[in-house]
Short mmCIF file of C-alpha atoms in Angstrom, two decimals:
data_model
loop_
_atom_site.label_atom_id
_atom_site.label_comp_id
_atom_site.label_asym_id
_atom_site.label_seq_id
_atom_site.Cartn_x
_atom_site.Cartn_y
_atom_site.Cartn_z
CA MET D 16 31.90 -165.67 -23.72
CA TYR D 17 35.06 -165.29 -25.75
CA SER D 18 38.61 -167.28 -24.39
CA GLU D 19 41.16 -165.05 -23.59
CA LYS D 20 43.32 -165.75 -26.71
CA VAL D 21 40.18 -163.94 -29.04
CA MET D 22 40.09 -161.18 -26.58
CA GLU D 23 43.94 -160.87 -26.52
CA HIS D 24 44.00 -160.85 -30.90
CA PHE D 25 41.11 -158.35 -30.67
CA MET D 26 42.87 -156.05 -28.61
CA ASN D 27 46.05 -156.78 -30.33
CA PRO D 28 45.78 -157.69 -33.64
CA ARG D 29 48.52 -158.39 -35.44
CA ASN D 30 49.34 -157.31 -39.06
CA VAL D 31 46.50 -154.83 -39.53
CA GLY D 32 46.68 -152.52 -42.45
CA GLU D 33 46.90 -152.36 -45.97
CA ILE D 34 49.86 -153.52 -48.56
CA GLU D 35 50.74 -151.12 -51.50
CA ASN D 36 50.70 -152.99 -55.11
CA ALA D 37 49.80 -156.35 -52.91
CA ASP D 38 50.33 -159.34 -55.10
CA GLY D 39 46.93 -160.55 -53.94
CA ILE D 40 44.19 -158.77 -52.30
CA GLY D 41 40.83 -160.68 -51.32
CA GLU D 42 37.73 -159.04 -49.81
CA VAL D 43 34.60 -161.17 -48.30
CA GLY D 44 31.56 -160.33 -46.36
CA ASN D 45 29.13 -157.52 -46.52
CA ALA D 46 28.29 -154.88 -44.75
CA LYS D 47 24.76 -155.53 -44.68
CA CYS D 48 25.51 -158.60 -42.50
CA GLY D 49 27.68 -156.59 -40.19
CA ASP D 50 31.52 -158.20 -41.54
CA ILE D 51 33.52 -157.62 -44.11
CA MET D 52 37.37 -158.82 -44.04
CA LYS D 53 39.72 -157.25 -46.69
CA MET D 54 42.99 -159.43 -47.20
CA TYR D 55 46.31 -158.44 -48.69
CA LEU D 56 49.44 -160.54 -49.71
CA LYS D 57 52.89 -159.70 -50.79
CA ILE D 58 54.07 -163.12 -52.27
CA GLU D 59 57.66 -163.84 -53.56
CA ASP D 60 58.86 -167.11 -55.18
CA GLY D 61 55.41 -168.75 -54.03
CA VAL D 62 55.73 -167.87 -50.24
CA ILE D 63 53.63 -165.46 -48.36
CA VAL D 64 56.22 -163.05 -46.86
CA ASP D 65 53.77 -160.40 -45.78
CA VAL D 66 50.42 -160.21 -44.95
CA LYS D 67 47.75 -157.65 -43.82
CA PHE D 68 44.06 -157.23 -43.14
CA LYS D 69 41.17 -154.65 -42.56
CA THR D 70 38.02 -156.24 -40.77
CA PHE D 71 34.69 -154.29 -40.17
CA GLY D 72 33.03 -156.65 -37.64
CA CYS D 73 32.66 -157.67 -34.14
CA GLY D 74 35.48 -159.32 -31.86
CA SER D 75 35.87 -162.51 -32.99
CA ALA D 76 35.56 -161.39 -36.72
CA ILE D 77 38.66 -158.97 -35.86
CA ALA D 78 40.42 -161.95 -33.80
CA THR D 79 40.04 -164.52 -36.53
CA SER D 80 41.22 -162.29 -39.52
CA SER D 81 44.72 -161.44 -36.92
CA ILE D 82 45.09 -165.32 -36.40
CA ALA D 83 44.59 -165.91 -39.66
CA THR D 84 47.25 -163.80 -40.86
CA GLU D 85 49.56 -164.96 -38.53
CA MET D 86 49.12 -168.88 -39.38
CA ILE D 87 49.31 -167.94 -43.26
CA LYS D 88 52.88 -165.72 -42.51
CA GLY D 89 55.75 -167.15 -44.14
CA LYS D 90 54.08 -170.16 -45.42
CA THR D 91 53.99 -171.23 -49.14
CA VAL D 92 50.49 -170.35 -51.40
CA GLU D 93 50.32 -174.40 -51.46
CA GLU D 94 49.98 -174.22 -47.62
CA ALA D 95 47.90 -171.44 -47.03
CA VAL D 96 45.15 -172.70 -48.96
CA LYS D 97 45.17 -175.64 -46.84
CA LEU D 98 44.00 -173.14 -43.83
CA THR D 99 40.72 -174.33 -42.36
CA ASN D 100 38.11 -172.35 -40.31
CA ARG D 101 38.50 -175.45 -38.01
CA ALA D 102 42.18 -174.46 -37.54
CA VAL D 103 40.98 -170.57 -37.16
CA VAL D 104 39.20 -172.08 -34.41
CA GLU D 105 41.37 -174.43 -32.38
CA ALA D 106 44.13 -171.39 -32.40
CA LEU D 107 41.84 -169.22 -30.72
CA ASP D 108 40.99 -171.96 -28.35
CA GLY D 109 37.51 -171.83 -29.50
CA LEU D 110 34.55 -169.53 -30.50
CA PRO D 111 31.26 -169.63 -29.76
CA SER D 112 28.80 -171.35 -31.94
CA GLN D 113 27.06 -168.36 -33.33
CA LYS D 114 30.50 -166.75 -34.17
CA ILE D 115 31.61 -169.84 -36.37
CA HIS D 116 31.19 -168.04 -39.19
CA CYS D 117 33.79 -165.48 -38.52
CA SER D 118 36.14 -168.33 -38.48
CA VAL D 119 35.07 -169.25 -42.22
CA LEU D 120 35.24 -165.90 -43.58
CA ALA D 121 38.72 -165.63 -42.34
CA GLU D 122 39.20 -168.76 -44.55
CA GLN D 123 37.37 -167.30 -47.06
CA ALA D 124 39.02 -163.93 -47.05
CA VAL D 125 42.66 -166.03 -47.41
CA LYS D 126 41.68 -168.00 -50.37
CA ALA D 127 40.04 -164.90 -52.22
CA ALA D 128 43.33 -163.26 -51.82
CA LEU D 129 45.36 -165.99 -53.12
CA TYR D 130 42.83 -166.69 -55.85
CA ASP D 131 43.10 -162.62 -56.90
CA TYR D 132 47.01 -163.59 -56.80
CA ALA D 133 46.76 -166.91 -59.17
CA GLN D 134 44.31 -164.79 -61.61
CA LYS D 135 46.92 -161.97 -61.70
CA ASN D 136 49.78 -164.10 -62.15
CA ASN D 137 47.98 -166.22 -64.60
CA ILE D 138 48.82 -169.68 -62.49
CA THR D 139 46.43 -172.18 -61.06
CA ILE D 140 47.29 -172.93 -57.06
CA GLU D 141 47.07 -176.65 -56.07
CA GLY D 142 43.92 -176.85 -53.58
CA LEU D 143 42.08 -173.60 -55.19
CA GLU D 144 41.39 -175.13 -58.70
CA ASN D 145 37.56 -175.16 -57.75
CA TYR D 146 37.43 -172.36 -55.63
CA LYS D 147 35.06 -169.38 -57.24
CA PRO D 148 35.12 -165.91 -55.97
CA SER D 149 31.07 -166.46 -55.23
CA ASP D 150 32.30 -168.91 -52.71
CA ASP D 151 32.96 -166.10 -50.56
CA ILE D 152 29.53 -165.17 -50.44
CA HIS D 153 28.71 -164.64 -46.73
CA ASP D 154 26.98 -167.55 -45.21
CA HIS D 155 24.90 -165.93 -42.82
CA HIS D 156 21.84 -166.68 -43.95
CA GLU D 157 22.14 -170.34 -44.73
CA HIS D 158 22.62 -170.98 -40.60
CA MET N 26 42.11 -151.71 -14.43
CA ASP N 27 39.82 -150.93 -11.42
CA LYS N 28 37.62 -148.51 -12.90
CA LYS N 29 34.25 -149.76 -13.41
CA ILE N 30 31.72 -147.33 -15.05
CA TYR N 31 27.99 -148.43 -15.08
CA LEU N 32 26.26 -146.79 -18.13
CA ASP N 33 23.30 -149.72 -18.61
CA TYR N 34 20.69 -148.06 -16.35
CA SER N 35 17.80 -149.37 -18.63
CA ALA N 36 18.93 -152.74 -18.41
CA THR N 37 18.90 -152.68 -14.61
CA THR N 38 19.77 -150.67 -11.67
CA PRO N 39 21.72 -151.62 -8.61
CA MET N 40 19.61 -151.48 -5.47
CA LYS N 41 19.32 -148.46 -3.40
CA LYS N 42 20.32 -148.87 0.31
CA GLU N 43 17.17 -147.63 1.45
CA VAL N 44 14.72 -150.06 -0.38
CA LEU N 45 17.22 -153.34 0.87
CA ASP N 46 16.88 -152.18 4.32
CA GLU N 47 13.22 -152.03 3.70
CA MET N 48 13.03 -155.63 2.38
CA LEU N 49 15.67 -157.04 5.09
CA PRO N 50 13.32 -158.12 8.11
CA TYR N 51 10.86 -160.07 5.33
CA PHE N 52 13.08 -162.83 4.55
CA SER N 53 13.96 -164.50 7.94
CA GLU N 54 11.77 -162.44 10.07
CA LYS N 55 8.73 -161.35 8.66
CA PHE N 56 8.21 -164.52 6.70
CA GLY N 57 5.04 -165.17 6.69
CA ASN N 58 2.31 -166.20 3.86
CA ALA N 59 0.03 -163.38 3.24
CA SER N 60 -2.92 -165.93 2.96
CA SER N 61 -2.23 -167.12 6.17
CA ILE N 62 -5.01 -166.11 8.97
CA HIS N 63 -2.23 -166.31 12.07
CA SER N 64 -0.37 -163.23 13.22
CA PHE N 65 2.52 -164.11 10.98
CA GLY N 66 -0.12 -164.46 8.01
CA ARG N 67 -1.61 -160.85 9.32
CA GLU N 68 1.86 -159.18 9.20
CA ALA N 69 2.56 -160.20 5.54
CA LYS N 70 -0.56 -159.26 4.45
CA ALA N 71 -0.24 -156.04 5.92
CA ALA N 72 3.12 -155.10 4.26
CA LEU N 73 1.45 -156.41 1.05
CA ASP N 74 -1.67 -154.22 1.65
CA SER N 75 0.47 -151.22 2.44
CA SER N 76 3.18 -151.66 -0.57
CA ARG N 77 0.04 -151.77 -2.72
CA ASP N 78 -1.19 -148.37 -1.28
CA LYS N 79 1.98 -146.93 -1.94
CA ILE N 80 2.42 -147.94 -5.73
CA ALA N 81 -1.50 -146.73 -6.34
CA LYS N 82 -0.56 -143.64 -4.57
CA ALA N 83 2.89 -142.73 -6.54
CA ILE N 84 0.82 -143.24 -9.40
CA GLY N 85 -2.42 -141.77 -9.11
CA ALA N 86 -4.48 -145.06 -8.73
CA ASP N 87 -6.65 -146.78 -6.22
CA SER N 88 -5.09 -149.67 -4.55
CA LYS N 89 -7.35 -152.14 -5.97
CA GLU N 90 -6.05 -151.58 -9.47
CA ILE N 91 -2.63 -152.56 -8.82
CA PHE N 92 -1.29 -156.00 -8.64
CA PHE N 93 1.52 -157.53 -8.58
CA THR N 94 3.79 -160.20 -11.25
CA GLY N 95 7.13 -161.74 -11.24
CA SER N 96 8.34 -158.88 -13.54
CA GLY N 97 7.45 -156.57 -16.18
CA SER N 98 7.49 -158.93 -18.97
CA GLU N 99 5.01 -161.22 -17.03
CA ALA N 100 2.90 -158.25 -16.96
CA ASP N 101 3.15 -157.30 -20.49
CA ASN N 102 2.17 -161.13 -21.44
CA TRP N 103 -1.13 -160.53 -18.83
CA ALA N 104 -2.05 -157.13 -20.07
CA ILE N 105 -2.08 -158.44 -23.89
CA LYS N 106 -3.30 -162.14 -23.43
CA GLY N 107 -5.48 -161.16 -20.88
CA VAL N 108 -7.50 -158.56 -22.39
CA ALA N 109 -7.38 -160.70 -25.78
CA PHE N 110 -9.18 -163.22 -24.61
CA ALA N 111 -11.05 -161.98 -22.27
CA ASN N 112 -12.74 -159.89 -25.26
CA ARG N 113 -12.81 -161.88 -27.93
CA ASP N 114 -16.39 -162.02 -28.10
CA LYS N 115 -15.83 -158.27 -29.63
CA GLY N 116 -13.50 -158.45 -31.79
CA ASN N 117 -9.84 -160.26 -32.67
CA HIS N 118 -7.51 -157.14 -33.52
CA ILE N 119 -4.85 -155.84 -31.95
CA ILE N 120 -2.90 -152.59 -33.09
CA THR N 121 0.93 -152.54 -31.76
CA SER N 122 3.81 -150.50 -32.95
CA LYS N 123 7.06 -151.86 -34.60
CA ILE N 124 9.33 -150.69 -31.89
CA GLU N 125 7.72 -152.65 -28.85
CA HIS N 126 9.56 -154.70 -26.15
CA HIS N 127 9.54 -158.27 -27.17
CA ALA N 128 7.49 -159.22 -24.44
CA VAL N 129 4.99 -157.33 -26.29
CA LEU N 130 5.59 -158.11 -29.82
CA HIS N 131 5.97 -161.91 -29.04
CA VAL N 132 2.84 -162.29 -27.50
CA CYS N 133 1.44 -160.56 -30.11
CA GLN N 134 2.65 -163.04 -32.76
CA TYR N 135 1.56 -165.88 -30.34
CA LEU N 136 -2.07 -164.46 -30.32
CA GLU N 137 -1.65 -164.30 -34.40
CA LYS N 138 -1.40 -168.12 -34.23
CA HIS N 139 -4.34 -168.27 -32.07
CA GLY N 140 -7.05 -166.43 -34.65
CA PHE N 141 -6.03 -162.78 -33.69
CA GLU N 142 -4.93 -159.97 -36.33
CA VAL N 143 -2.40 -157.56 -35.15
CA THR N 144 -1.54 -154.19 -36.77
CA TYR N 145 2.14 -153.42 -36.53
CA LEU N 146 1.99 -149.37 -36.57
CA ASP N 147 5.50 -147.69 -38.19
CA VAL N 148 7.25 -145.04 -36.57
CA ASP N 149 9.33 -141.97 -38.20
CA GLU N 150 12.70 -141.77 -37.68
CA TYR N 151 13.03 -140.83 -34.09
CA GLY N 152 10.81 -143.72 -33.29
CA MET N 153 7.58 -141.87 -32.77
CA VAL N 154 4.42 -143.55 -33.67
CA ASP N 155 1.85 -142.58 -36.60
CA LEU N 156 -1.40 -140.99 -35.30
CA ASP N 157 -3.17 -140.96 -38.25
CA GLN N 158 -1.89 -144.87 -39.30
CA LEU N 159 -3.55 -145.82 -35.79
CA LYS N 160 -6.67 -143.82 -36.62
CA GLU N 161 -7.23 -145.45 -39.72
CA SER N 162 -6.07 -149.13 -38.37
CA ILE N 163 -9.00 -149.03 -35.88
CA THR N 164 -11.73 -151.16 -37.29
CA ASP N 165 -14.92 -152.58 -35.72
CA LYS N 166 -12.93 -155.61 -34.51
CA THR N 167 -10.18 -153.56 -32.74
CA ILE N 168 -10.06 -154.65 -28.90
CA LEU N 169 -6.83 -153.32 -27.71
CA ILE N 170 -3.98 -150.65 -28.45
CA THR N 171 -0.70 -151.77 -26.92
CA ILE N 172 1.92 -149.21 -27.57
CA MET N 173 5.07 -148.45 -24.98
CA PHE N 174 5.88 -145.03 -23.02
CA VAL N 175 9.31 -144.88 -23.40
CA ASN N 176 11.44 -147.12 -25.82
CA ASN N 177 13.70 -149.34 -23.82
CA GLU N 178 16.52 -148.62 -27.13
CA ILE N 179 16.27 -145.44 -28.22
CA GLY N 180 14.76 -143.38 -25.35
CA THR N 181 11.82 -141.91 -27.39
CA ILE N 182 8.49 -140.87 -25.57
CA GLN N 183 5.22 -141.80 -27.30
CA PRO N 184 2.25 -139.25 -26.95
CA ILE N 185 0.47 -141.33 -24.71
CA LYS N 186 -2.34 -139.07 -23.49
CA GLU N 187 -3.10 -138.68 -27.54
CA ILE N 188 -2.91 -142.06 -28.19
CA ALA N 189 -5.53 -142.49 -24.61
CA ASP N 190 -7.69 -140.45 -26.54
CA ILE N 191 -8.03 -142.25 -29.67
CA ALA N 192 -8.24 -145.46 -27.81
CA LYS N 193 -11.52 -144.08 -25.73
CA LYS N 194 -13.10 -142.19 -28.38
CA ASN N 195 -13.24 -145.78 -30.52
CA ASN N 196 -13.92 -147.37 -27.51
CA VAL N 197 -10.82 -149.69 -27.38
CA TYR N 198 -8.83 -150.63 -24.58
CA PHE N 199 -5.25 -149.10 -24.29
CA HIS N 200 -2.32 -150.76 -22.48
CA THR N 201 1.19 -149.26 -22.31
CA ASP N 202 4.61 -150.92 -20.84
CA ALA N 203 5.60 -148.24 -18.93
CA VAL N 204 8.91 -150.19 -17.60
CA GLN N 205 11.27 -147.77 -18.97
CA ALA N 206 8.94 -144.84 -18.12
CA LEU N 207 8.32 -144.97 -14.32
CA GLY N 208 10.94 -142.84 -12.59
CA ASN N 209 12.03 -141.05 -15.49
CA VAL N 210 8.78 -139.22 -16.44
CA PRO N 211 5.93 -137.94 -14.62
CA ILE N 212 2.79 -140.75 -14.46
CA ASN N 213 -0.74 -140.06 -13.40
CA VAL N 214 -2.85 -142.93 -14.45
CA LYS N 215 -6.04 -140.68 -13.99
CA ASP N 216 -4.93 -137.94 -16.28
CA LEU N 217 -3.31 -140.17 -18.84
CA GLU N 218 -6.69 -142.08 -19.17
CA VAL N 219 -4.94 -145.47 -20.03
CA ASP N 220 -6.51 -148.71 -19.18
CA LEU N 221 -3.51 -150.55 -18.32
CA MET N 222 0.14 -149.93 -17.63
CA ASN N 223 2.68 -151.85 -16.29
CA PHE N 224 6.16 -151.53 -14.41
CA SER N 225 9.31 -153.35 -13.47
CA SER N 226 11.19 -152.67 -9.97
CA HIS N 227 14.48 -153.30 -11.28
CA LYS N 228 14.62 -150.56 -13.76
CA ILE N 229 14.27 -148.24 -10.86
CA TYR N 230 16.73 -149.33 -8.02
CA GLY N 231 14.42 -151.83 -6.61
CA PRO N 232 14.91 -155.74 -6.52
CA LYS N 233 14.82 -157.86 -9.61
CA GLY N 234 11.85 -160.64 -10.06
CA VAL N 235 8.94 -158.28 -9.23
CA GLY N 236 6.76 -156.61 -11.32
CA GLY N 237 3.53 -154.75 -11.39
CA ILE N 238 0.42 -153.81 -13.56
CA TYR N 239 -2.33 -151.07 -12.87
CA ILE N 240 -5.77 -152.48 -14.25
CA ARG N 241 -8.32 -149.79 -14.30
CA LYS N 242 -11.37 -151.14 -12.58
CA GLY N 243 -13.88 -152.06 -14.98
CA VAL N 244 -11.64 -153.64 -17.26
CA LYS N 245 -12.41 -157.17 -18.72
CA ILE N 246 -9.59 -159.38 -18.13
CA ASP N 247 -9.00 -162.70 -17.91
CA PRO N 248 -6.60 -164.08 -14.63
CA PHE N 249 -3.47 -165.04 -15.84
CA ILE N 250 -1.88 -167.35 -13.18
CA HIS N 251 -4.73 -170.05 -11.75
CA GLY N 252 -4.75 -171.35 -8.71
CA GLY N 253 -4.94 -169.42 -5.55
CA ALA N 254 -6.76 -166.47 -4.29
CA GLN N 255 -4.01 -164.10 -4.65
CA GLU N 256 -4.10 -161.01 -6.63
CA ARG N 257 -7.99 -160.97 -6.04
CA LYS N 258 -7.93 -164.48 -7.63
CA ARG N 259 -6.30 -162.86 -10.75
CA ARG N 260 -2.45 -163.89 -10.56
CA ALA N 261 -2.06 -166.93 -7.95
CA GLY N 262 1.05 -167.43 -6.35
CA THR N 263 2.30 -166.70 -2.67
CA GLU N 264 3.28 -163.18 -3.00
CA ASN N 265 7.07 -162.62 -3.01
CA ILE N 266 6.50 -159.95 -0.01
CA ALA N 267 10.59 -159.01 0.31
CA GLY N 268 9.95 -157.97 -3.31
CA ILE N 269 6.88 -156.20 -2.93
CA VAL N 270 7.94 -154.09 -0.25
CA GLY N 271 11.19 -153.29 -1.99
CA PHE N 272 9.61 -152.45 -5.11
CA ALA N 273 6.88 -150.29 -3.39
CA LYS N 274 10.01 -148.37 -1.67
CA ALA N 275 12.02 -147.78 -4.93
CA THR N 276 8.53 -146.71 -6.30
CA GLU N 277 7.83 -144.37 -3.87
CA LEU N 278 11.71 -143.16 -3.47
CA ALA N 279 11.66 -142.78 -7.50
CA VAL N 280 8.10 -140.47 -7.67
CA GLU N 281 9.79 -138.36 -4.58
CA ASN N 282 12.79 -137.63 -6.42
CA LEU N 283 11.83 -137.21 -10.11
CA ASP N 284 12.36 -133.81 -10.37
CA SER N 285 16.07 -133.87 -9.20
CA HIS N 286 16.79 -137.21 -10.63
CA ILE N 287 15.47 -136.31 -14.46
CA LYS N 288 17.58 -133.18 -13.62
CA HIS N 289 20.91 -135.01 -12.61
CA VAL N 290 20.35 -137.58 -15.68
CA LYS N 291 19.21 -135.45 -18.14
CA ALA N 292 22.73 -132.97 -17.60
CA LEU N 293 24.72 -135.77 -17.83
CA ARG N 294 23.39 -137.28 -21.26
CA ASP N 295 23.21 -133.79 -23.24
CA LYS N 296 26.88 -133.93 -21.65
CA LEU N 297 27.49 -137.02 -22.88
CA ILE N 298 26.03 -136.35 -26.54
CA LYS N 299 27.68 -133.14 -26.77
CA GLY N 300 30.54 -134.49 -26.43
CA VAL N 301 30.46 -137.49 -28.74
CA LEU N 302 29.10 -135.26 -31.50
CA ASP N 303 31.74 -132.75 -31.13
CA ASN N 304 34.42 -135.11 -31.36
CA ILE N 305 33.53 -137.84 -33.57
CA ASP N 306 32.50 -137.20 -36.96
CA HIS N 307 29.99 -140.07 -38.69
CA VAL N 308 28.04 -140.65 -35.91
CA ARG N 309 24.51 -140.35 -35.60
CA LEU N 310 21.76 -139.97 -32.38
CA ASN N 311 19.26 -142.61 -32.69
CA GLY N 312 16.09 -141.77 -30.95
CA HIS N 313 13.82 -138.17 -30.71
CA PRO N 314 16.40 -135.05 -29.53
CA GLU N 315 13.95 -133.82 -27.23
CA LYS N 316 11.12 -136.18 -26.53
CA ARG N 317 13.23 -139.01 -25.12
CA HIS N 318 14.29 -140.68 -21.77
CA PRO N 319 16.01 -138.09 -19.58
CA GLY N 320 19.05 -140.60 -18.99
CA ASN N 321 18.99 -142.34 -22.89
CA VAL N 322 22.16 -142.02 -25.09
CA ASN N 323 21.89 -144.07 -28.50
CA PHE N 324 24.39 -143.61 -31.41
CA CYS N 325 25.39 -145.17 -34.49
CA PHE N 326 28.90 -144.93 -34.76
CA GLU N 327 29.37 -145.83 -38.75
CA TYR N 328 31.92 -148.21 -40.48
CA ILE N 329 32.45 -149.71 -37.43
CA GLU N 330 30.13 -152.72 -35.50
CA GLY N 331 28.63 -152.58 -31.90
CA GLU N 332 29.63 -155.57 -30.45
CA ALA N 333 33.46 -154.65 -30.95
CA LEU N 334 32.35 -151.08 -29.55
CA LEU N 335 31.09 -152.84 -26.17
CA LEU N 336 34.18 -154.98 -25.82
CA SER N 337 36.54 -152.33 -26.23
CA LEU N 338 34.85 -150.26 -23.77
CA ASP N 339 34.28 -153.49 -21.57
CA MET N 340 38.11 -153.66 -21.41
CA VAL N 341 38.30 -149.95 -20.13
CA GLY N 342 35.69 -150.60 -17.24
CA ILE N 343 32.86 -148.94 -19.12
CA ALA N 344 29.55 -151.23 -19.30
CA GLY N 345 26.91 -150.25 -22.12
CA SER N 346 25.11 -152.33 -24.59
CA SER N 347 24.28 -152.16 -28.33
CA GLY N 348 21.43 -153.09 -30.84
CA SER N 349 23.73 -154.90 -33.30
CA ALA N 350 23.50 -158.56 -34.83
CA CYS N 351 26.31 -159.80 -33.04
CA THR N 352 25.31 -158.89 -29.68
CA SER N 353 21.52 -159.62 -30.04
CA GLY N 354 22.37 -163.10 -31.11
CA SER N 355 20.27 -162.90 -34.72
CA LEU N 356 21.15 -162.33 -37.86
CA ASP N 357 19.78 -158.75 -37.89
CA PRO N 358 20.50 -155.61 -35.98
CA SER N 359 17.56 -154.54 -33.17
CA HIS N 360 14.18 -154.33 -34.70
CA VAL N 361 13.70 -150.98 -33.46
CA LEU N 362 16.75 -149.58 -35.45
CA MET N 363 15.40 -151.25 -38.54
CA ALA N 364 11.98 -149.40 -37.67
CA ILE N 365 13.38 -146.30 -37.32
CA GLY N 366 14.86 -146.53 -41.08
CA LEU N 367 17.91 -147.10 -40.56
CA PRO N 368 20.57 -149.16 -42.86
CA HIS N 369 21.66 -152.81 -41.71
CA GLU N 370 25.62 -151.34 -41.96
CA ILE N 371 24.76 -148.30 -39.97
CA ALA N 372 22.39 -150.20 -37.15
CA HIS N 373 25.40 -152.78 -36.48
CA GLY N 374 27.07 -149.76 -35.29
CA SER N 375 25.02 -148.80 -32.38
CA LEU N 376 25.72 -147.95 -29.15
CA ARG N 377 23.29 -147.62 -26.08
CA LEU N 378 24.65 -145.95 -22.96
CA THR N 379 21.98 -145.01 -20.21
CA ILE N 380 22.55 -143.00 -17.23
CA GLY N 381 21.50 -143.21 -13.65
CA ASP N 382 21.62 -141.53 -10.57
CA PHE N 383 25.01 -142.93 -9.51
CA THR N 384 26.73 -141.32 -12.71
CA THR N 385 29.03 -138.52 -12.34
CA GLU N 386 30.38 -135.64 -14.37
CA GLU N 387 33.57 -137.41 -14.27
CA ASP N 388 32.16 -140.75 -15.35
CA ILE N 389 31.25 -139.07 -18.57
CA ASP N 390 34.55 -137.39 -19.20
CA TYR N 391 36.21 -140.63 -18.77
CA VAL N 392 33.80 -142.22 -20.99
CA ILE N 393 34.29 -139.41 -23.76
CA GLU N 394 37.71 -139.81 -23.82
CA GLN N 395 37.86 -143.22 -23.95
CA LEU N 396 34.88 -143.66 -26.76
CA ILE N 397 37.03 -141.18 -28.87
CA LYS N 398 40.10 -143.45 -28.56
CA ILE N 399 37.96 -146.72 -29.27
CA VAL N 400 36.08 -145.51 -32.33
CA ASP N 401 39.29 -144.38 -33.84
CA ARG N 402 41.06 -147.47 -33.05
CA LEU N 403 38.35 -149.64 -34.62
CA ARG N 404 37.90 -147.35 -37.73
CA GLN N 405 41.61 -147.34 -38.72
CA MET N 406 41.04 -151.46 -38.62
CA SER N 407 38.14 -150.84 -41.03
CA PRO N 408 37.97 -151.40 -44.54
CA LEU N 409 34.82 -149.30 -45.06
CA TYR N 410 36.38 -145.83 -43.37
CA GLU N 411 39.44 -146.40 -45.76
CA LYS N 412 37.01 -145.71 -48.48
CA VAL N 413 35.51 -142.85 -46.69
CA LYS N 414 38.99 -141.16 -45.99
CA GLY N 415 39.83 -142.09 -49.38
CA GLY N 416 37.12 -139.98 -50.71
CA GLN N 417 35.54 -142.91 -52.72
#
C-alpha cells in the first residue's frame, strides 16, 4: 500500500524532536481526526537552519512530516512557503489517495510555523500574506 | 527478518492439515454435482449429507436445520432479509445492537430504506447489550432480534440465552451471528433456544468461501438465492462440496478440541494482557475482562495511532489489526470502539491481537518485547505524549 520511500521515512524519520526557543512553531490537525503535526523552526538571516517535528498519526502522517522537514531545511523562508503538498507526495513516490490529506497537513504545518515566525518578528513573508491560522483546520471532513 | 508471528486469527485462520486432507479428493476425483442422479452425483450428495450431519451434531441441531452458504456475511444477509420479508405481514420492526458486524448493520440500514424500522441497542463500556433496553424496545411490530454472540473486535460475549428467552416470551425471532463464537465457546442451539445462528468456516481453521446457518425448524424465512433445488430450495447454486467437506471437518475438530483450544489460547491471551499492562502505561484493555473470546486481546495505546502501530509491528514480523480510522478507510474509528464510549483520540490508538492454536508462548514473549519498543518509539514522536510527560 505504501511506497518504499514512505516506509523508509516512517521507520527512520528525519528531524524528530523539538527545538528549544524555536523561532517559529506550527501545530495543525486534531486528535479527534487522528493526526496532529507540530513543527519547530530555527531561522537565521531568513534561512531555516534547523527544523524538528513531532507527529501523532498514521504511517503516512509521520512520513510526510519527515520528508517535509528535509525539503525545507537550509531553504529561505520564501522558498519554504512554496512547499506544496503535491511536492511532498512526489518526493515520497506517491501516497494512497485516502492519505493525500497527510501531505496537506505537512504543507500546513510548515506554513503555520512560518506564520508564527512572521508574527513574532512582525514581518510579512512573500507568499504567506493571505495565510490565516484558521486555514490549517483539518480538511478531513470536506472530503 | 524472518520471524513471522500471526496474531490475526479473528480475521482468518490457517487451514488445518486434517481439513485439507479431507477436502482434496473432492476437487478432481470426486468432482460430481450433488444434484446429478449418476454415481458421481451420488458420491457428492453423500459427502454433502454427511457434512450436514456432522455440523448438526456439533451444535445440537437436526440435519434439516443446517444450510450452507458462501460466507458468514451471506448467512447474515439471508437470516435478516429472509426473516424480515417473510414476516412483513406481522410487523416491520427489527432490533439489533450498535456493535454488530457490518454484515448485520448494513443489512439493517438497507432494510430501513425498504420500510423497516430498526432499533440499535446501546452497549455498556464493556460492550454488553442492555437487556432492559432490549425489553423496552420490543413492540407489537417487532419481528426479529439480531445480536451477535461474540464481538469480532473486542471479544465481548453476549448473554445469548437470556436474549433468546426475552425473544421467545415476546414471540419474536432471534438470530445471532456466531461467526466468532463457534470453536471458542460451547454452543448448543437447542439449549440456547435461538431461532437462527450462522457460522463461517475460515474462522475455525477451515477453507474460505463457505459459511453455514442453523434455521430452527418452523422459522418462517424466505429463500435467499432463487434458481434451483439446492439447500431445500432456499439457497440455489451448485454446492461447493470440497469447501463444505472442509467446513464440516473443521467444525468437528473445533468442537472436539474445544476445551484444549480454550485452555491454550486463554493462557496466552492472559499472558499477553498482563505483559502489556505491566510494562506499558496509558493503555486500556477494551472489551469485557471475563466475558470475552478466549483468544481476543484489544488495547488502546494512548497518544499514538493504530495504523502506525500495525506498520511497525509488521516490520518486525507481527500481524495484528486495528480499529483506527486510518485502517478502516473511513473518517471515524471503529463503530464498536465508539459504541463502548471511547473518545475518538483514544479509539485511534487501538490494536487487536487475536491468538489461535498455532500461537506459542515464545511468540507472546516476542510480541510483548517488541510492543514495548514500538509504543515507546511512536510516543517519542508524538506531540500528545510530550504534554503528558510535561504534566500539562
